[in-house]
PDB file of C-alpha atoms in Angstrom:
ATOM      1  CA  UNK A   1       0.000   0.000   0.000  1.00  0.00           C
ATOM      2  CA  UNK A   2       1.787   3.357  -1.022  1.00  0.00           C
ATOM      3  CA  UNK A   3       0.472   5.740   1.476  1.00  0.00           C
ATOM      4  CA  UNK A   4       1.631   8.637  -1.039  1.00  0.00           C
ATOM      5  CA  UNK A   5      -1.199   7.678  -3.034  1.00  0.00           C
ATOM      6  CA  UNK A   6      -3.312   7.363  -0.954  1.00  0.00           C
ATOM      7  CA  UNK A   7      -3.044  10.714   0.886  1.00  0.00           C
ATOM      8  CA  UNK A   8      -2.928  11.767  -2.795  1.00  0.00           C
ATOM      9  CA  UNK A   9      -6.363  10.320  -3.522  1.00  0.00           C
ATOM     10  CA  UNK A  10      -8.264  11.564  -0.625  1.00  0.00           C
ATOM     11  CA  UNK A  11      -7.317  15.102  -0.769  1.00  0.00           C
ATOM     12  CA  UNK A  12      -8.376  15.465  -4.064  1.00  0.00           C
ATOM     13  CA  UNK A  13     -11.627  13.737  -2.550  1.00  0.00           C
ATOM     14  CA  UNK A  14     -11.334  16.695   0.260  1.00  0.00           C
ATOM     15  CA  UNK A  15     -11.222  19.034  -2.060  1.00  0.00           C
ATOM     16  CA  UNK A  16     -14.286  18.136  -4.305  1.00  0.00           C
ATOM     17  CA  UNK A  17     -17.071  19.698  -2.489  1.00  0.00           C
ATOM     18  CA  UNK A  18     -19.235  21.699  -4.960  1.00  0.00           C
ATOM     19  CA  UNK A  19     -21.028  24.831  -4.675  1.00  0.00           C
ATOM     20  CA  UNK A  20     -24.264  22.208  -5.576  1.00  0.00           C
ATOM     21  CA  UNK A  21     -23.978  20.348  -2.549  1.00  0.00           C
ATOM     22  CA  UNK A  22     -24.839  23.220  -0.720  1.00  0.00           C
ATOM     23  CA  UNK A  23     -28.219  23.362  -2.051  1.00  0.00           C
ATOM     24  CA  UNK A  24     -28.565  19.905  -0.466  1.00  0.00           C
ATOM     25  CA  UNK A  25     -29.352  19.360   3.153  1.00  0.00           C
ATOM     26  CA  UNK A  26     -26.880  20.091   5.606  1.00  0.00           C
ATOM     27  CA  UNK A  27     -25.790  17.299   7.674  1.00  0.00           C
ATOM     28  CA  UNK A  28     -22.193  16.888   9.763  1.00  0.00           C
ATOM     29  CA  UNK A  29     -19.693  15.136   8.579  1.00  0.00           C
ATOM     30  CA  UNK A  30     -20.209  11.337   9.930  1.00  0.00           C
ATOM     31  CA  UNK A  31     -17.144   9.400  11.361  1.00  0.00           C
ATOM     32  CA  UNK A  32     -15.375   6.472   9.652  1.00  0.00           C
ATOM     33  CA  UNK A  33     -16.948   4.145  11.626  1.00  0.00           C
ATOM     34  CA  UNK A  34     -20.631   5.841  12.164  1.00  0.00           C
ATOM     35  CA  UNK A  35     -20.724   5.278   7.974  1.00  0.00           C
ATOM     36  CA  UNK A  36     -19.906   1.361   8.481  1.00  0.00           C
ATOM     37  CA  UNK A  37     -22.073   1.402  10.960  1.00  0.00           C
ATOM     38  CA  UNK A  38     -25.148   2.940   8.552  1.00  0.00           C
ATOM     39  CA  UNK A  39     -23.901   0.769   6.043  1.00  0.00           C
ATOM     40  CA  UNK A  40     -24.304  -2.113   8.081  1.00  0.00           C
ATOM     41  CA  UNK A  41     -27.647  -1.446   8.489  1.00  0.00           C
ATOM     42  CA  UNK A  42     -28.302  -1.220   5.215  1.00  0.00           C
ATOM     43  CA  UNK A  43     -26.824  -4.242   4.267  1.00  0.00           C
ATOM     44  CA  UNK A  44     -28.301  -7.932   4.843  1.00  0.00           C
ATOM     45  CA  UNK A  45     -27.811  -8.935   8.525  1.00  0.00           C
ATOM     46  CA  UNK A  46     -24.576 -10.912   8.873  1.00  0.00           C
ATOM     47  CA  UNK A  47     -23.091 -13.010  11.193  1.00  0.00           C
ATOM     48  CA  UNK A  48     -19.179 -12.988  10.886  1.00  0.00           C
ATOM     49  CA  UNK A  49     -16.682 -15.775  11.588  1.00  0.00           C
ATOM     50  CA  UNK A  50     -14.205 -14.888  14.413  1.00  0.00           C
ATOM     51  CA  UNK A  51     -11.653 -12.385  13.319  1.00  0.00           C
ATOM     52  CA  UNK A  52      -8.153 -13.491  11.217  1.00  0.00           C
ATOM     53  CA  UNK A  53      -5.894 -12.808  14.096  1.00  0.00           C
ATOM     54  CA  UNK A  54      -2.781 -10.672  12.267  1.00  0.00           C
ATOM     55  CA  UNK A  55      -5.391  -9.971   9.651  1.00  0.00           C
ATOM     56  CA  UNK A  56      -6.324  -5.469   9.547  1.00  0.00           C
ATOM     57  CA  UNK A  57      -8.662  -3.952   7.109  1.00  0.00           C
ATOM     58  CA  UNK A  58      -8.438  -0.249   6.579  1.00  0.00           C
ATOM     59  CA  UNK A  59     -10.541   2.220   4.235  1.00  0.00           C
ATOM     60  CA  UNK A  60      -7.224   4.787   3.341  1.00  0.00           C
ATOM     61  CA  UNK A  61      -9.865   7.441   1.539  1.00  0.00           C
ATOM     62  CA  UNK A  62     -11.855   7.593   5.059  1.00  0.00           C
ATOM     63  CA  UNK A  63      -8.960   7.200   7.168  1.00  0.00           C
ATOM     64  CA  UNK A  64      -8.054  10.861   5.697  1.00  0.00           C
ATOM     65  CA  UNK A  65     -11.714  12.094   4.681  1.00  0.00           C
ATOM     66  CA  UNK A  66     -13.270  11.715   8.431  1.00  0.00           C
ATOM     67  CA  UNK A  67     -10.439  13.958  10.241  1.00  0.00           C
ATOM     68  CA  UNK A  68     -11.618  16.872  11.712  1.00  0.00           C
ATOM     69  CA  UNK A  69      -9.049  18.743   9.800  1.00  0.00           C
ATOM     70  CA  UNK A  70     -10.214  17.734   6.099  1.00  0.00           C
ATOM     71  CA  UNK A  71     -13.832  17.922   7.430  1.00  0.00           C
ATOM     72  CA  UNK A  72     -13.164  21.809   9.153  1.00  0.00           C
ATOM     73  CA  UNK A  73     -13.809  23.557   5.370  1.00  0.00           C
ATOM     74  CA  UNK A  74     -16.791  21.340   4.799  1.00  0.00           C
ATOM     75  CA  UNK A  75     -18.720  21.900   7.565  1.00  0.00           C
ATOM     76  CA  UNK A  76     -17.940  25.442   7.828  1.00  0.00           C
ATOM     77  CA  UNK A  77     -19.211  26.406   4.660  1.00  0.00           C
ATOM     78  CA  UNK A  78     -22.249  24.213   5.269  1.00  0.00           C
ATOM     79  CA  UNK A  79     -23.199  26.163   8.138  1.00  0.00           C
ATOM     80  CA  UNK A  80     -22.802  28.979   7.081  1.00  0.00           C
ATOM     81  CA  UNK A  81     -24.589  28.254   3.704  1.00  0.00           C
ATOM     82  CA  UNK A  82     -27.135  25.208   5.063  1.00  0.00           C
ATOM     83  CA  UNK A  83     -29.868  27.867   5.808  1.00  0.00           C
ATOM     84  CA  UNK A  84     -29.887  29.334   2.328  1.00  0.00           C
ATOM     85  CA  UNK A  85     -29.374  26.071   0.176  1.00  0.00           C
ATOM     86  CA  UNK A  86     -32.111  24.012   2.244  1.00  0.00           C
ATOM     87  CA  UNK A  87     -34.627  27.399   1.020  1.00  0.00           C
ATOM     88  CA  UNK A  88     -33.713  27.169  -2.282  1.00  0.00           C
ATOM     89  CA  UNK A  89     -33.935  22.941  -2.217  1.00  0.00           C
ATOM     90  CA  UNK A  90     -37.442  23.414  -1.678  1.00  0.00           C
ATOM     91  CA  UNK A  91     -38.061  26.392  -3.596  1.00  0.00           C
ATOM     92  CA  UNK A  92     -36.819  24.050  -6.524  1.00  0.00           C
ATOM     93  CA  UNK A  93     -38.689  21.307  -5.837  1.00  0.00           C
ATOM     94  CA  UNK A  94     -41.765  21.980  -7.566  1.00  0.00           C
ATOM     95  CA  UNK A  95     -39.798  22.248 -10.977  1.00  0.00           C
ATOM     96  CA  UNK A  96     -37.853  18.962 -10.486  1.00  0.00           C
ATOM     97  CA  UNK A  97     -40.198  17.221 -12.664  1.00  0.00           C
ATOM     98  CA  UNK A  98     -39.316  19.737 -15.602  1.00  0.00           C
ATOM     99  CA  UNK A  99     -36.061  21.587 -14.943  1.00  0.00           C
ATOM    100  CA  UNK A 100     -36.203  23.754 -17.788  1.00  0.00           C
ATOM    101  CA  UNK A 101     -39.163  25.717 -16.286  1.00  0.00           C
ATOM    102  CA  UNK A 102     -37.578  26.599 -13.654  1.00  0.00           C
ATOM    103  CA  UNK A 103     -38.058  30.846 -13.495  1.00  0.00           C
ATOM    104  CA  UNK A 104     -35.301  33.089 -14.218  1.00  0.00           C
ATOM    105  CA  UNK A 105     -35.442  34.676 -11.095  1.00  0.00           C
ATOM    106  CA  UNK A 106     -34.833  31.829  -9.248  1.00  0.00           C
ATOM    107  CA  UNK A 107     -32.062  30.463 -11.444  1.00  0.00           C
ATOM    108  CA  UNK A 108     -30.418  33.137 -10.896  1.00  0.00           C
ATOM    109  CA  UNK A 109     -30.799  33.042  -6.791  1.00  0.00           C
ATOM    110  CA  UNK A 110     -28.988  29.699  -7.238  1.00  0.00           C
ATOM    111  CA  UNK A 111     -25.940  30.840  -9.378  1.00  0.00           C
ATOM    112  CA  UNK A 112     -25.191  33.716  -6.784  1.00  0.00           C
ATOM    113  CA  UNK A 113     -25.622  31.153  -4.400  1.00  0.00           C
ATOM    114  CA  UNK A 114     -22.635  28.689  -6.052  1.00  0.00           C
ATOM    115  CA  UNK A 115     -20.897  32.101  -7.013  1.00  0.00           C
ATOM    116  CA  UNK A 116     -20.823  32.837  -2.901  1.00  0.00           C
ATOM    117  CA  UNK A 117     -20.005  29.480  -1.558  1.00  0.00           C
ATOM    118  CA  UNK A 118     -16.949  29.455  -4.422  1.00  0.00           C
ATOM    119  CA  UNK A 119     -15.697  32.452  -3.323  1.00  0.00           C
ATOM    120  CA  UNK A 120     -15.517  31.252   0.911  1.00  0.00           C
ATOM    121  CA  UNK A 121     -14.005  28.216  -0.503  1.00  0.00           C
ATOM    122  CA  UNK A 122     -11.227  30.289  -1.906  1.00  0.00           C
ATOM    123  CA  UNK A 123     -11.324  32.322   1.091  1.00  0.00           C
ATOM    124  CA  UNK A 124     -10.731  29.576   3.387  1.00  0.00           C
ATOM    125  CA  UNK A 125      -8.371  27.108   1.038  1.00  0.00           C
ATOM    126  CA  UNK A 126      -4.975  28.499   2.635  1.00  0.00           C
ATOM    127  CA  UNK A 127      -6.155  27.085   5.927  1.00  0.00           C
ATOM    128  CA  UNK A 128      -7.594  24.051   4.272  1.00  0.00           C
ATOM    129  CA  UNK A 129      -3.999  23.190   2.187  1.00  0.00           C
ATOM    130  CA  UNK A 130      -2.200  23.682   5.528  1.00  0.00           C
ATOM    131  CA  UNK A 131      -4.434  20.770   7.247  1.00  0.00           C
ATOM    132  CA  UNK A 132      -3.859  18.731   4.285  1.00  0.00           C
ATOM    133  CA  UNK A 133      -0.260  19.123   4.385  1.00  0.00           C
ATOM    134  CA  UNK A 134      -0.689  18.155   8.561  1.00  0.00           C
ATOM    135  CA  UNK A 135      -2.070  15.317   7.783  1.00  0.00           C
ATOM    136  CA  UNK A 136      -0.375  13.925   4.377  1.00  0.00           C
ATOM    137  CA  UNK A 137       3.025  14.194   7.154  1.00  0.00           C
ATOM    138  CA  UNK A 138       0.967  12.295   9.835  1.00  0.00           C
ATOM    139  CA  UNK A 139      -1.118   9.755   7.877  1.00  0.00           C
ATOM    140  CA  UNK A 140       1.772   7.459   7.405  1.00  0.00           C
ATOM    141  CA  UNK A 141       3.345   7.035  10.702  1.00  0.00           C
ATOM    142  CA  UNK A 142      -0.499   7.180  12.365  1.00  0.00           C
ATOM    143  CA  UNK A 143      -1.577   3.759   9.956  1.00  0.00           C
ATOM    144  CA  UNK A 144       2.393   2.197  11.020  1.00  0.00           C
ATOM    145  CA  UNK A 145       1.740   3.105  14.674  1.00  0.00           C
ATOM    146  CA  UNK A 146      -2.140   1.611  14.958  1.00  0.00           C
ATOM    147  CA  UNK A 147      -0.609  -1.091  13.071  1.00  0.00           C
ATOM    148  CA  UNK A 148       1.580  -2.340  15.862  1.00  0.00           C
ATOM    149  CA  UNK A 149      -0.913  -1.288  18.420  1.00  0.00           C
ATOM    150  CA  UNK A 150      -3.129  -4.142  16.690  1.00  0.00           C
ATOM    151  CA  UNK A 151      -0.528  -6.473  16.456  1.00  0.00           C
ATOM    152  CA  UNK A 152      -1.454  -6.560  12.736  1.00  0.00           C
ATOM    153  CA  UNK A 153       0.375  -9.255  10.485  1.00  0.00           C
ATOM    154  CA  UNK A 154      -1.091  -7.964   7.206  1.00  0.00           C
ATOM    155  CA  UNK A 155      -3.393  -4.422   6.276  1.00  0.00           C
ATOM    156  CA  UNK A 156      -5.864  -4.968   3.505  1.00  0.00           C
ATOM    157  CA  UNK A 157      -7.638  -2.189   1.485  1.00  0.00           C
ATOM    158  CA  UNK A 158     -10.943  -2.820   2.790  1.00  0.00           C
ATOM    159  CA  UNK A 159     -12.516  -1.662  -0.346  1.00  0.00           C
ATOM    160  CA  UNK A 160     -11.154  -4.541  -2.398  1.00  0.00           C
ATOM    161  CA  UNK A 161     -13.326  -7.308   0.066  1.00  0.00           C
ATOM    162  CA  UNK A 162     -16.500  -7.989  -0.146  1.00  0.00           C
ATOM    163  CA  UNK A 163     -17.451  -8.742   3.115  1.00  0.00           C
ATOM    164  CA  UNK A 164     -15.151  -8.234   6.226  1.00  0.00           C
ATOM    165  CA  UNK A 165     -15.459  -8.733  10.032  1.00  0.00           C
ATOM    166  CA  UNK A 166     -15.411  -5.275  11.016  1.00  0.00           C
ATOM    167  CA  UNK A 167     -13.435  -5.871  14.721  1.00  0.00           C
ATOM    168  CA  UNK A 168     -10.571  -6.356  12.112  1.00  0.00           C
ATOM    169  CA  UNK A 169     -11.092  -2.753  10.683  1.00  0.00           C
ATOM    170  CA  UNK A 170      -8.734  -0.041  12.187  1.00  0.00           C
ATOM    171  CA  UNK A 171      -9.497   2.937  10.215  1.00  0.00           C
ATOM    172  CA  UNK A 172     -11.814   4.736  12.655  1.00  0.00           C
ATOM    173  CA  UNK A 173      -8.682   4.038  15.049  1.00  0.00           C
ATOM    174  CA  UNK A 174      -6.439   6.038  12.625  1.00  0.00           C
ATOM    175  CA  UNK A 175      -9.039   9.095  12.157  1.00  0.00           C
ATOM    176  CA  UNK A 176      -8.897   9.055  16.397  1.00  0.00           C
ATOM    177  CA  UNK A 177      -5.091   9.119  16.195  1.00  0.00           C
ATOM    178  CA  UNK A 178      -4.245  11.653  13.672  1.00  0.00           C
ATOM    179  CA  UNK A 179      -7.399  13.813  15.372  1.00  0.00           C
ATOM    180  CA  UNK A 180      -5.343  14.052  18.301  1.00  0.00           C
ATOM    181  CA  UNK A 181      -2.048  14.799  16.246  1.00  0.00           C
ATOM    182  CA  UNK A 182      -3.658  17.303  13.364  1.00  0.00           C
ATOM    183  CA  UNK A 183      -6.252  19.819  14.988  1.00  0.00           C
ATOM    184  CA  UNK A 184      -8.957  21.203  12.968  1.00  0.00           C
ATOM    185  CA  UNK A 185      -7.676  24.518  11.404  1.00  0.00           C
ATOM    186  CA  UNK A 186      -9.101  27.868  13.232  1.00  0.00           C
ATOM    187  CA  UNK A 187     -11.343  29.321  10.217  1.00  0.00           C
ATOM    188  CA  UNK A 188     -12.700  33.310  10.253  1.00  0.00           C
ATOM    189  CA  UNK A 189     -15.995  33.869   9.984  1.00  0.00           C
ATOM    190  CA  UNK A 190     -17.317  35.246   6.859  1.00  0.00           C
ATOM    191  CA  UNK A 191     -17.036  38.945   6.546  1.00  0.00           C
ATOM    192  CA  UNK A 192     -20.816  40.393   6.627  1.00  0.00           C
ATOM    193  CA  UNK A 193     -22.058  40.940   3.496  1.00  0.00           C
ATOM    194  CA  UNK A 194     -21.903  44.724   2.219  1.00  0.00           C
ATOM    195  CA  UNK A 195     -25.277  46.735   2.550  1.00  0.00           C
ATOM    196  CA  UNK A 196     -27.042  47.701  -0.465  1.00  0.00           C
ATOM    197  CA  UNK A 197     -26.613  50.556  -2.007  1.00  0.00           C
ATOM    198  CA  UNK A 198     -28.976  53.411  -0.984  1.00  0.00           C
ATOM    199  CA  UNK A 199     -31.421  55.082  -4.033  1.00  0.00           C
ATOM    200  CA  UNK A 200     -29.689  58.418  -4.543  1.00  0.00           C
ATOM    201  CA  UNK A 201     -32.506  61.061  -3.457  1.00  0.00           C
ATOM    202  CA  UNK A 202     -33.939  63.093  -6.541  1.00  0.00           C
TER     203      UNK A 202
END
């Protein structure tokens, strides 16, 4: 497993939030092992075999997508944005059916809106490269170190399995670790918006 790549991978992952997501429904950022969890649920109940002893199972993406320091630019701009985007969700809804008659006016609402969240994003990508960077230094030494805690013999993508006994999984044990090591980044708040400019009086 080249860890390189993998760091490589998932902060190009990080950084693919869209101004369109924000016109879905907020919701905070779930944990590594809250997803298996939901994903469990969804899934067929299974009854696993004991776990391989020597035998780990990570998912690298997660393991890098679910610290608070990748999350920190996310869920900023969703709150700050949630309010806004949930309106316009519903004020879209009734044109869903047939997008094209969707009214100018409101097109328009939802291009400033992208335009906005675009411009926070590049606002607040300094501090979001700099937690990258944290955590592409950390993310290798974090897996090695959980690694030995485990006493693990062999670490398997756990993408590339079908079905895995999830007490063999240590990724949610890597987000804990390199939470501890790589803070989320201290964002500003967004400056207030500039007042509209007053009719000039005749």
């Amino acid at each position: 497993m080249k860890i390189q790549s993998i760091v490589a991978s998932a902060c190009v992952a990080a950084l693919s939030f869209t101004a369109t997501s924000a016109l879905a429904q907020a919701r905070p950022a779930q944990p590594a092992q809250q997803q298996q969890q939901q994903q469990q649920q969804q899934a067929p109940q299974i009854t696993h075999g004991a776990a391989v002893s020597g035998i780990c199972t990570i998912d690298p993406q997660a393991s890098v997508l679910a610290t608070n320091a990748v999350q920190a630019v996310e869920r900023k701009i969703n709150s700050e944005f949630a309010a806004e985007g949930q309106k316009l969700q519903q004020e879209l809804a009734p044109y869903q059916a047939n997008p094209q008659s969707t009214p100018e006016a409101l097109r328009k609402r939802v291009q400033d809106l992208q335009n906005k969240i675009a411009a926070r994003r590049n606002n607040l990508q300094p501090a979001e490269r700099q937690a990258q960077e944290q955590i592409a230094n950390q993310i290798s030494p974090t897996i090695a170190e959980v690694y030995q805690q485990r006493r693990c013999s062999v670490l398997i993508d756990r993408n590339v399995l079908v079905i895995g006994n999830p007490s063999m999984d240590i990724t949610q044990a890597v987000v804990d670790r390199l939470n501890q090591k790589v803070p989320a980044p201290a964002l500003a708040a967004a400056a207030p918006a500039a007042p509209a400019a007053t009719a000039q009086r005749r």
